[in-house]
Tab-separated table of C-alpha atoms and ligand atoms in Angstrom:
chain	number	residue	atom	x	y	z
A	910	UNK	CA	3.219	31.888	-8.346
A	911	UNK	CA	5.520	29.119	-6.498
A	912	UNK	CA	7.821	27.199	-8.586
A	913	UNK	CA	6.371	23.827	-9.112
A	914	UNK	CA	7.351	21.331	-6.590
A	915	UNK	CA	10.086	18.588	-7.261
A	916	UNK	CA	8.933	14.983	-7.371
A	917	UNK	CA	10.708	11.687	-7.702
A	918	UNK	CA	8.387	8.688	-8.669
A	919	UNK	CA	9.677	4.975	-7.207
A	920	UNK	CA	7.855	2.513	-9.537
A	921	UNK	CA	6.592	4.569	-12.380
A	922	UNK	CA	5.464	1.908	-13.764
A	923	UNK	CA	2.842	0.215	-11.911
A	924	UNK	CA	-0.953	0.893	-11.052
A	925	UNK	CA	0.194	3.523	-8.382
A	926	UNK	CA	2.577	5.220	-11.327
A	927	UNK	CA	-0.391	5.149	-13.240
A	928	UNK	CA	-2.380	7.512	-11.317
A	929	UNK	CA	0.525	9.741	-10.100
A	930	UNK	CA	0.937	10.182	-13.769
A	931	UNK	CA	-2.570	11.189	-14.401
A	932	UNK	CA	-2.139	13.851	-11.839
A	933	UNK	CA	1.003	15.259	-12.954
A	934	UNK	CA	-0.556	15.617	-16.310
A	935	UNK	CA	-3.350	17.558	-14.950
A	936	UNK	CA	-0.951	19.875	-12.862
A	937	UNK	CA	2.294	20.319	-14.798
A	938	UNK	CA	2.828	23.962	-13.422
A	939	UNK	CA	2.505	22.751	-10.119
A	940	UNK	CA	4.793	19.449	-9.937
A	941	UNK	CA	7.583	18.818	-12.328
A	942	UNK	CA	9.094	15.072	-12.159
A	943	UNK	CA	13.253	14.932	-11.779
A	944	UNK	CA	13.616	11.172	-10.707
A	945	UNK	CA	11.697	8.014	-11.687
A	946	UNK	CA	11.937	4.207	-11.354
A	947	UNK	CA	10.720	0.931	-12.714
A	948	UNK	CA	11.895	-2.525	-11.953
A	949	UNK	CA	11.550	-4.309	-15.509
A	950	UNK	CA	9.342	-2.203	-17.375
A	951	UNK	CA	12.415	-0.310	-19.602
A	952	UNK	CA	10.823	1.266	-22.359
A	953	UNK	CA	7.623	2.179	-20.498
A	954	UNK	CA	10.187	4.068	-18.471
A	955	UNK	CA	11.853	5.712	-21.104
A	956	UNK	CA	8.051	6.638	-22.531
A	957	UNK	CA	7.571	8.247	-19.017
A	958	UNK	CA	11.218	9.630	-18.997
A	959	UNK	CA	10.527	11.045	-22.069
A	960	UNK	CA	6.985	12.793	-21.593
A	961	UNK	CA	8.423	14.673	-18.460
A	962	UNK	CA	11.404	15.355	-19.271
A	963	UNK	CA	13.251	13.321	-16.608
A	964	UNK	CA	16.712	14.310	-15.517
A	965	UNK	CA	16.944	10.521	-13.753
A	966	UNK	CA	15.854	7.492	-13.989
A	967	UNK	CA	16.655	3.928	-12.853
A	968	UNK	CA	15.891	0.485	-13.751
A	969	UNK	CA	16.010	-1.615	-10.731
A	970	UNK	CA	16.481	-5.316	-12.992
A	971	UNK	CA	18.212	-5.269	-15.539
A	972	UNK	CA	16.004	-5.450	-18.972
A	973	UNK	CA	15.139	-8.344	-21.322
A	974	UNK	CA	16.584	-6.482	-24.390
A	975	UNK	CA	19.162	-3.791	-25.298
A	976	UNK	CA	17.426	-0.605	-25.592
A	977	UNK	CA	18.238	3.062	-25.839
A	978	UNK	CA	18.359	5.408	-23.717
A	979	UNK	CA	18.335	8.743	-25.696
A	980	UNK	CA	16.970	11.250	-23.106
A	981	UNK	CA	18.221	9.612	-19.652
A	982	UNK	CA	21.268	11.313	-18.433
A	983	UNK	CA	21.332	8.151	-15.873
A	984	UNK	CA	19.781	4.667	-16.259
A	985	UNK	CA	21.240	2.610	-13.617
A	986	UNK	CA	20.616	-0.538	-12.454
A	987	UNK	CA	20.605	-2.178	-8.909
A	988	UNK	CA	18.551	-1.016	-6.231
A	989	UNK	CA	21.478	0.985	-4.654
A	990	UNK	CA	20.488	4.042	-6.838
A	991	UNK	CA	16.887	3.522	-5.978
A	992	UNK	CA	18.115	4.763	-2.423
A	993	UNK	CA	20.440	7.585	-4.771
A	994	UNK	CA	17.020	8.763	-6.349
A	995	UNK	CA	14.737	8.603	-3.237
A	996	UNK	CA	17.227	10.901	-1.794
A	997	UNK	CA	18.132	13.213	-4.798
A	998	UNK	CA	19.027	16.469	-3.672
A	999	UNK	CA	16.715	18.651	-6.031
A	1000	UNK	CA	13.541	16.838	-4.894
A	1001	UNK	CA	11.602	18.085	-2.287
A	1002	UNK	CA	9.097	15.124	-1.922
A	1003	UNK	CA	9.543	11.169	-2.723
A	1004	UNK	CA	6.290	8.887	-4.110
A	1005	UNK	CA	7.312	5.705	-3.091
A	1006	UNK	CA	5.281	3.493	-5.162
A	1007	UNK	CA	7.765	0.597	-5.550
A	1008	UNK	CA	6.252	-2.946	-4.402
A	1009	UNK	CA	7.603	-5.235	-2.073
A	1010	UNK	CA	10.195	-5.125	0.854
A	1011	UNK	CA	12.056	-3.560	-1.935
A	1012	UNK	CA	10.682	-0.498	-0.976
A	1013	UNK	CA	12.258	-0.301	2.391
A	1014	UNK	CA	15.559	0.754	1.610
A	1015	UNK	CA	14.399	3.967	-0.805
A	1016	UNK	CA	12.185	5.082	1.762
A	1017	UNK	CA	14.663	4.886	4.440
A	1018	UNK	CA	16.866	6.986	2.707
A	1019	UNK	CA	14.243	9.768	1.446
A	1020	UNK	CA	13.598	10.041	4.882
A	1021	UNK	CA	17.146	10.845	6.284
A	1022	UNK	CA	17.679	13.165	3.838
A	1023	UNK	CA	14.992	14.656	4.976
A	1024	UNK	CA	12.420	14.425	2.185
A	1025	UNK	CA	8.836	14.259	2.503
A	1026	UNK	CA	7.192	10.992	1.189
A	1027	UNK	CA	3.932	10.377	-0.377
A	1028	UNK	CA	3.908	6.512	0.733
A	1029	UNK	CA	1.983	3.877	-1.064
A	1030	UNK	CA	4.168	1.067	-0.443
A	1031	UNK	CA	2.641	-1.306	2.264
A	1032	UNK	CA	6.002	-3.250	3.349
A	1033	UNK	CA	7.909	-0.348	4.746
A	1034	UNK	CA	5.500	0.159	7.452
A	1035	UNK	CA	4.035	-3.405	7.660
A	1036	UNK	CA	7.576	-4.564	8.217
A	1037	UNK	CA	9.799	-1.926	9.492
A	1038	UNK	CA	6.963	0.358	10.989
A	1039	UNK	CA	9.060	1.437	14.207
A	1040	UNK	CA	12.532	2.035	11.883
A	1041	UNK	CA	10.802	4.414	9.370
A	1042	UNK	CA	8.248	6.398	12.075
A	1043	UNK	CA	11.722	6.599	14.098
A	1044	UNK	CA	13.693	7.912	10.952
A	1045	UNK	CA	10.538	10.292	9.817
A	1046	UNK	CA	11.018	11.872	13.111
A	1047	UNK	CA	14.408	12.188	13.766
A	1048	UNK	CA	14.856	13.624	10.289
A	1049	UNK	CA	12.089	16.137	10.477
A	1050	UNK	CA	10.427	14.266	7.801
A	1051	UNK	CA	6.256	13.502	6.763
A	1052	UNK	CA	5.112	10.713	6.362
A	1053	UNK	CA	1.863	11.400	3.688
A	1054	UNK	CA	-0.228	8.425	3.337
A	1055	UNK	CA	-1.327	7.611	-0.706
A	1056	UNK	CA	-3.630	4.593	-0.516
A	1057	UNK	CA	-7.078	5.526	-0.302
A	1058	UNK	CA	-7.853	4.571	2.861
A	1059	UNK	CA	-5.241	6.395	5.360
A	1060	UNK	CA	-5.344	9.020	2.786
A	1061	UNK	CA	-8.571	9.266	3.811
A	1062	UNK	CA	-8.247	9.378	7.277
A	1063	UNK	CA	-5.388	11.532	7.067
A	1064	UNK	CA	-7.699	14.108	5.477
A	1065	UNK	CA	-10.511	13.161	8.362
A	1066	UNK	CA	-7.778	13.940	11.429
A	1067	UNK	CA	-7.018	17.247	9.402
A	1068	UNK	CA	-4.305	18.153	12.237
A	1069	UNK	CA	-7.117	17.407	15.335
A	1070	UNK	CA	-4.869	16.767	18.221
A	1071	UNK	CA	-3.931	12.712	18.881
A	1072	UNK	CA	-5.479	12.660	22.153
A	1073	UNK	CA	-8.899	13.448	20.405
A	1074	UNK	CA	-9.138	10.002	18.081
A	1075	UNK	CA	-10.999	7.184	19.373
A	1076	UNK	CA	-10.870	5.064	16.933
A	1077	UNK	CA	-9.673	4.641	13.069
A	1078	UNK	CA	-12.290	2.527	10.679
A	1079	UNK	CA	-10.805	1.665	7.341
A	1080	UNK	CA	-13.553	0.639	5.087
A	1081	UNK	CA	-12.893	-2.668	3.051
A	1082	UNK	CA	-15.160	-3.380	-0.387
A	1083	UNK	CA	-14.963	-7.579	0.574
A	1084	UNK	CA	-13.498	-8.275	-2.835
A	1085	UNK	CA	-14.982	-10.864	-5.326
A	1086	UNK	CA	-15.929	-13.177	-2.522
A	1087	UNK	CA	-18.302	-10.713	-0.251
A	1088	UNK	CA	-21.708	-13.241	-0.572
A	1089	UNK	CA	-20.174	-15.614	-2.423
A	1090	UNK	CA	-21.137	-19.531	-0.932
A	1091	UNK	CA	-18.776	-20.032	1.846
A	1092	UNK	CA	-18.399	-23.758	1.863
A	1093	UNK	CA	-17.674	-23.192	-1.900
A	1094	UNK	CA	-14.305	-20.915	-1.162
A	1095	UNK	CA	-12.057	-23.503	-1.189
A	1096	UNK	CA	-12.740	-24.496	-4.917
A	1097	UNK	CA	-12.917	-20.300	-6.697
A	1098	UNK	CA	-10.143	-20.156	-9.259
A	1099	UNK	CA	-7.257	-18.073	-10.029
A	1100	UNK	CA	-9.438	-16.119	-12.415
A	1101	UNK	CA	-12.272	-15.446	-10.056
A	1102	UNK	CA	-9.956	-14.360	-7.319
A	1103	UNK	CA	-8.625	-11.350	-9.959
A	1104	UNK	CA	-11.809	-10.026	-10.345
A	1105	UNK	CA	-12.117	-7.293	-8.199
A	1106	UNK	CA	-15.796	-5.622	-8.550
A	1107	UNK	CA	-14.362	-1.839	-8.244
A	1108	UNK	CA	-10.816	-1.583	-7.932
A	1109	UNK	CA	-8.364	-1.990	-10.938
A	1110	UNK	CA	-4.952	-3.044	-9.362
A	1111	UNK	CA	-2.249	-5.640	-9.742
A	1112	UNK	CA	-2.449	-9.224	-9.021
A	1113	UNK	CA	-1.234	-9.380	-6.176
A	1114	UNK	CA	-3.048	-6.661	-3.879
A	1115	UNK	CA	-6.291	-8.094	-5.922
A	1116	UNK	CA	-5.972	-11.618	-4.698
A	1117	UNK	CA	-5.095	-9.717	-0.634
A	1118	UNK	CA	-8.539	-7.637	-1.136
A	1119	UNK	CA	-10.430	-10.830	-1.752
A	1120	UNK	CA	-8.764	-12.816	0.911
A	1121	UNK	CA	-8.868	-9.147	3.230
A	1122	UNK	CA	-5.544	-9.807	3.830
A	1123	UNK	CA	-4.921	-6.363	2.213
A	1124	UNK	CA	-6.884	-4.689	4.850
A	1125	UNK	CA	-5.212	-6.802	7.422
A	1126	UNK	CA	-2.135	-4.966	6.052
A	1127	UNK	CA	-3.425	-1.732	5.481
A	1128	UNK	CA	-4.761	-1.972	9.420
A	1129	UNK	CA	-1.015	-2.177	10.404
A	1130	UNK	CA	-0.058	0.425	7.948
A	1131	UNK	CA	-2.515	2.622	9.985
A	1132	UNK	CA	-1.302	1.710	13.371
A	1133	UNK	CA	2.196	3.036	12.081
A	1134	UNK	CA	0.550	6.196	10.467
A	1135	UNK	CA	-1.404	7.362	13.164
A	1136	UNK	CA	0.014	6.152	16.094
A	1137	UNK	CA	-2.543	4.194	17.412
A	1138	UNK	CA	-3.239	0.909	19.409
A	1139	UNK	CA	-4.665	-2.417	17.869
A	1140	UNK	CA	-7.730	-1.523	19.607
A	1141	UNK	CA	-8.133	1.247	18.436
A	1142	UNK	CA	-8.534	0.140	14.732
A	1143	UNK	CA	-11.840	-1.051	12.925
A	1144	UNK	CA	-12.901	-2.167	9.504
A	1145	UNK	CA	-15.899	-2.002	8.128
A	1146	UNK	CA	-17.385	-3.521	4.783
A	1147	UNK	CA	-18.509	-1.236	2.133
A	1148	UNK	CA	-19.249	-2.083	-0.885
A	1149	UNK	CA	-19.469	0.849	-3.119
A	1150	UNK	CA	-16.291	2.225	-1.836
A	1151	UNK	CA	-16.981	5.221	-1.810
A	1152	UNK	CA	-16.258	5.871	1.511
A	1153	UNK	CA	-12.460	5.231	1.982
A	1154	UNK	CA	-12.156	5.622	5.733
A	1155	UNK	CA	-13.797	6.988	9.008
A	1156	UNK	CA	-11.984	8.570	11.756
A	1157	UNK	CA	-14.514	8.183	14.905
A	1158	UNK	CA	-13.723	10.869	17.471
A	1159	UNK	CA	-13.781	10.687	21.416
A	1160	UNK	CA	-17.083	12.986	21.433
A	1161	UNK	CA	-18.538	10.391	19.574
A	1162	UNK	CA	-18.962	12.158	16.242
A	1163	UNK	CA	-17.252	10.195	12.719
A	1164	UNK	CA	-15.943	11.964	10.257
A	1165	UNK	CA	-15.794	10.278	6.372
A	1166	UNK	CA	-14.143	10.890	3.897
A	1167	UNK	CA	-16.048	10.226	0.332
A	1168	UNK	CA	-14.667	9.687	-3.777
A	1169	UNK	CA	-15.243	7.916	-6.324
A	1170	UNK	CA	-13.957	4.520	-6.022
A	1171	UNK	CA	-9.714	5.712	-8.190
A	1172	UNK	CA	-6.432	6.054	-6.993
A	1173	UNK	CA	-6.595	9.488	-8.552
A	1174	UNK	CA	-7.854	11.392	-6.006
A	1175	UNK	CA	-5.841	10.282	-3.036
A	1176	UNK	CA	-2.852	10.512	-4.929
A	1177	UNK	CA	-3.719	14.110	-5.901
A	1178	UNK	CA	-4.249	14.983	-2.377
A	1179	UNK	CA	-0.967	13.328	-1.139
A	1180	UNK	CA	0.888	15.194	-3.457
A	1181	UNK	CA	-0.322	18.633	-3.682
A	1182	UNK	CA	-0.727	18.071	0.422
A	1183	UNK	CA	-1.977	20.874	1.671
A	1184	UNK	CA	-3.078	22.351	-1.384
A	1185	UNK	CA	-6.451	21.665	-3.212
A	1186	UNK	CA	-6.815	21.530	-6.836
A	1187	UNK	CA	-9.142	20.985	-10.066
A	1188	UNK	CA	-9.214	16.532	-10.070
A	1189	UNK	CA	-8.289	14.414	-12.761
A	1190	UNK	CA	-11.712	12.784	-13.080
A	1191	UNK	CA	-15.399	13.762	-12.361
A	1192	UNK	CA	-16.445	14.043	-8.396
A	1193	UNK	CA	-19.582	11.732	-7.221
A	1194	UNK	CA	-22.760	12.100	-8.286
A	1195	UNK	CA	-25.622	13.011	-6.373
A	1196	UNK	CA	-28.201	13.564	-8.883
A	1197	UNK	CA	-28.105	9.614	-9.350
A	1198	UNK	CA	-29.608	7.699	-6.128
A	1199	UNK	CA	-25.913	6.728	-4.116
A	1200	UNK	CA	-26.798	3.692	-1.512
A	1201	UNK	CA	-23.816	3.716	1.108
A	1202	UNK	CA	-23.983	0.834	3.136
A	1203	UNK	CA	-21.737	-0.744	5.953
A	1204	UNK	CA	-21.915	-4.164	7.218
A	1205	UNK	CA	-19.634	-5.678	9.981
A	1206	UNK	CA	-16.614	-8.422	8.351
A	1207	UNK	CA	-17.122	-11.992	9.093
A	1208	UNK	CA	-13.658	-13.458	10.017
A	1209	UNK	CA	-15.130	-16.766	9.126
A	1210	UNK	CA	-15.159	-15.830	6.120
A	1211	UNK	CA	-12.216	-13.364	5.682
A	1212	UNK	CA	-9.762	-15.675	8.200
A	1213	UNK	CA	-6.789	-13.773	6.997
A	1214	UNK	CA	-8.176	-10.528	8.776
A	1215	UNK	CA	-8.716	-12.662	11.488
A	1216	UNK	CA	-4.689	-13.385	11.663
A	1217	UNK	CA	-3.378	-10.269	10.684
A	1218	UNK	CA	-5.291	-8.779	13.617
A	1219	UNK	CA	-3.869	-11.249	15.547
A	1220	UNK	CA	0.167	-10.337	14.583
A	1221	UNK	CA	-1.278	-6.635	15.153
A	1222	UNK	CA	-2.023	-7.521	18.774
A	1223	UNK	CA	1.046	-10.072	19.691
A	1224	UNK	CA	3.186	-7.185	18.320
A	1225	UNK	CA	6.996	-7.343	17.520
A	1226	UNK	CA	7.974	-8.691	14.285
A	1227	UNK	CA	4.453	-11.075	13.970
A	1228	UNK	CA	2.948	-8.055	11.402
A	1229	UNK	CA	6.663	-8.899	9.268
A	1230	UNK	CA	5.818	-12.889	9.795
A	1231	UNK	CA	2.491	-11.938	8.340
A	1232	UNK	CA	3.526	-10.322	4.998
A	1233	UNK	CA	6.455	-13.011	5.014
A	1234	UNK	CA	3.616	-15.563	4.983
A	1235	UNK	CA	1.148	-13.945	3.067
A	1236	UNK	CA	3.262	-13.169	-0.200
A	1237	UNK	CA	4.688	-16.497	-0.439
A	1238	UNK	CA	1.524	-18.334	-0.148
A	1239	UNK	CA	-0.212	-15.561	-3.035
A	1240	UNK	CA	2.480	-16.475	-5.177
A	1241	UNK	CA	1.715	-20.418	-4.560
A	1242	UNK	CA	-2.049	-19.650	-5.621
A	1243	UNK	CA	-1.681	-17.680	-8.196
A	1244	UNK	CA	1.114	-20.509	-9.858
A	1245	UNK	CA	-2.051	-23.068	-8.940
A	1246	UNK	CA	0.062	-25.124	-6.333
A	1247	UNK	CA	-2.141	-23.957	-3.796
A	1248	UNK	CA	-6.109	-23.712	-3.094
A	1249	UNK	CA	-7.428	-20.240	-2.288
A	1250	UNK	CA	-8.004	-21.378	1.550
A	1251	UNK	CA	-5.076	-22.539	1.996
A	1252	UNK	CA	-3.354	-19.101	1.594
A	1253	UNK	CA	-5.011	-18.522	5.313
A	1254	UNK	CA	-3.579	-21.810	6.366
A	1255	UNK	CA	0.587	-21.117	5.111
A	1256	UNK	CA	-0.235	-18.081	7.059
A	1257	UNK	CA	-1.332	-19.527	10.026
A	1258	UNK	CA	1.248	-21.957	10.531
A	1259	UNK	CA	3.474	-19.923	9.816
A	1260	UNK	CA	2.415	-17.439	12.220
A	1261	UNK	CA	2.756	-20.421	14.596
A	1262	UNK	CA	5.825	-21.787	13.837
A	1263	UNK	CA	7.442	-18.521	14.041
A	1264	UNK	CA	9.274	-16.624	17.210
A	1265	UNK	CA	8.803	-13.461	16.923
A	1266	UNK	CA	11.747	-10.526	17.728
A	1267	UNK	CA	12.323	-7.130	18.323
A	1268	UNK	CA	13.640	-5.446	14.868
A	1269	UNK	CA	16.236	-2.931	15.201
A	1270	UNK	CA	17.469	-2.606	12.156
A	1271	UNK	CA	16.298	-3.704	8.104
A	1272	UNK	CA	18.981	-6.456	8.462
A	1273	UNK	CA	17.373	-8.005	11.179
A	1274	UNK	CA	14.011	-7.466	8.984
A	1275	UNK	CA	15.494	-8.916	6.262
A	1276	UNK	CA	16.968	-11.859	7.760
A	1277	UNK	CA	13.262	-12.600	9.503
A	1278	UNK	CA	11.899	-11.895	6.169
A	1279	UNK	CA	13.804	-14.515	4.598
A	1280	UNK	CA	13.343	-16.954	7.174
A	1281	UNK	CA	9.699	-16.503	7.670
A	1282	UNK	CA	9.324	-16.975	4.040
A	1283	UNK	CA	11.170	-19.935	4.214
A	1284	UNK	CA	8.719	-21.703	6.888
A	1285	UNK	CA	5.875	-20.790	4.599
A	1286	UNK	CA	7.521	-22.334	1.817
A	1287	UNK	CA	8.077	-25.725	3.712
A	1288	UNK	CA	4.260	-25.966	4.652
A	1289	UNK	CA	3.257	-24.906	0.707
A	1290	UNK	CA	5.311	-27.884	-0.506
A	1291	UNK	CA	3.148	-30.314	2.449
A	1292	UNK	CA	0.164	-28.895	1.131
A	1293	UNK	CA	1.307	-28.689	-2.388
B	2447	MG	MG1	-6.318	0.414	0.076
């Protein structure tokens, strides 16, 4: 039998961690964890640290209060030794589940040193998409997609030549908000924004699937991924989500891919990639009636689509100027400064206030980072 593979976990602690947890539960003779990180979450760390046996781990801010570390041979902090662990020289494959532009860095560095990553971090390719495709191949390294959706079409292209993709549909469930009254958007609360009908996730990525500005990101993810034009991408809403994406070939025929609506079972093909094994929870049902339907989005109602399809197509750094936008004015609502609509509207000026460059390096994406989120701040506190 092959000696289990080596895995380091960036942001063990989240929704993402979660699930890669579940999995490595399920599969202990075939992954073993060496690395894993958290940002605040210290003693949920050291729980994890502890259950696997971890030889490293890392706390990225420092925590609230003293605690011990009795099985941690390392527990550093600053994100320095984020980029340490992501390239740790016993693990063959990185999970980068870290949130943020945070994650840029780590992945970066698992990639020059040549690791495989399992990537479920959205900023590294929504911001530095060119640096870390460049990096993946000049290094010899794969990229594996972990969110369900370019998992999903990953496991559709199933090593089908480029030339042979038409098109790439991610599906989209339309959130909370799907038939809700449109002239009545502007008024939904905080609390009916974080209500997600399928998907269990943190606050922030629940507040971008009911706006669709999370598909708006996970459409530039995908142009990174699979190398493919803005025209060439497509959403589609389904509700059940069960069907995570579509890959529509140049013969005209789509392939789906189909699971239950948890991170689970993309995760658990990312990681055991190319391998197939038993899942952590039960398959779909089709002694029960299933209804899968699709429905074109209205960009009336989900403007942020609208935009981030528009930074897609104008190119250059207008995906970063995006994301710059989008976070600042999701923090705004969610701290009730803002109205839900108005999260379109910092985007939008933003997006139009904004020149956009050529990135060459994550300095330069920093530095637009920081200034992009610095327009969007000036038109929260007009709004505001
Ligand atoms: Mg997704």
């Amino acid at each position: 039998m092959n000696s289990p593979k080596k895995l380091v976990l960036l942001g063990a602690t989240g929704s993402i961690g979660d699930s890669t947890l579940r999995v490595l539960r399920k599969h202990p003779d075939k992954i073993k964890l060496v690395g894993v990180s958290a940002n605040k979450q210290a003693e949920k760390l050291l729980k994890i640290a502890e259950e696997f046996d971890v030889p490293h781990a890392c706390l990225t801010h420092a925590p609230e209060q003293n605690i011990s570390v009795p099985r941690c041979t390392q527990l550093n902090t600053g994100s320095k030794s984020l980029e340490e662990l992501a390239a740790l020289d016993q693990a063959d494959i990185v999970v980068v589940a870290v949130v943020g532009a945070v994650g840029l860095l780590p992945t970066l560095s698992a990639l020059k040193a040549g690791k495989d990553i399992v990537l479920a971090n959205k900023e590294s390719l929504v911001m530095g998409g060119n640096i870390i495709t460049d990096a993946a191949k000049k290094y010899g390294a794969k990229i594996i997609p972990a969110d369900s959706e370019h998992n999903a079409v990953f496991q559709c292209i199933n090593g089908q030549p480029h030339r042979a993709i038409e098109s790439i549909v991610l599906t989209a469930s339309g959130g909370p908000f799907r038939e809700f009254p449109i002239n009545n958007l502007a008024n939904v609360s905080i609390e009916q924004a974080l209500h997600h009908p399928n998907w269990s996730m943190g606050k922030k990525i629940t507040i971008d699937s009911a706006t669709m500005s999370n598909k708006g990101l996970e459409l530039i993810e995908a142009r990174w991924l699979f190398d493919v034009d803005p025209d060439q991408l497509e959403v589609v809403i389904h509700p059940p989500s069960i069907v995570h994406g579509i890959v529509r070939f140049v013969d005209g025929c789509c392939l789906a891919q189909m699971a239950p609506p948890s991170m689970t079972f993309a995760m658990q093909n990312a990681i055991l990639f190319p391998d197939r094994h038993e899942a952590v929870e039960p398959s779909l049902d089709f002694s029960q009636p299933l209804d899968l339907c699709f429905t074109p989005p209205s960009l009336e109602r989900y403007p942020c689509l609208r935009l981030a399809q528009d930074a897609l197509e104008q190119g250059k750094s207008a995906p970063l100027v995006f994301n710059a936008a989008n976070e600042v004015a999701v923090d705004a609502f969610l701290m009730n400064r803002i109205g839900f609509l108005d999260i379109s509207r910092i985007i939008e000026c933003t997006l139009n206030d904004s020149d956009y460059i050529y990135t060459h390096s994550i300095d330069d994406l920093l530095e637009h980072d920081t200034s992009s989120r610095i327009i969007a701040s000036r038109h929260i506190e007009r709004i505001a």
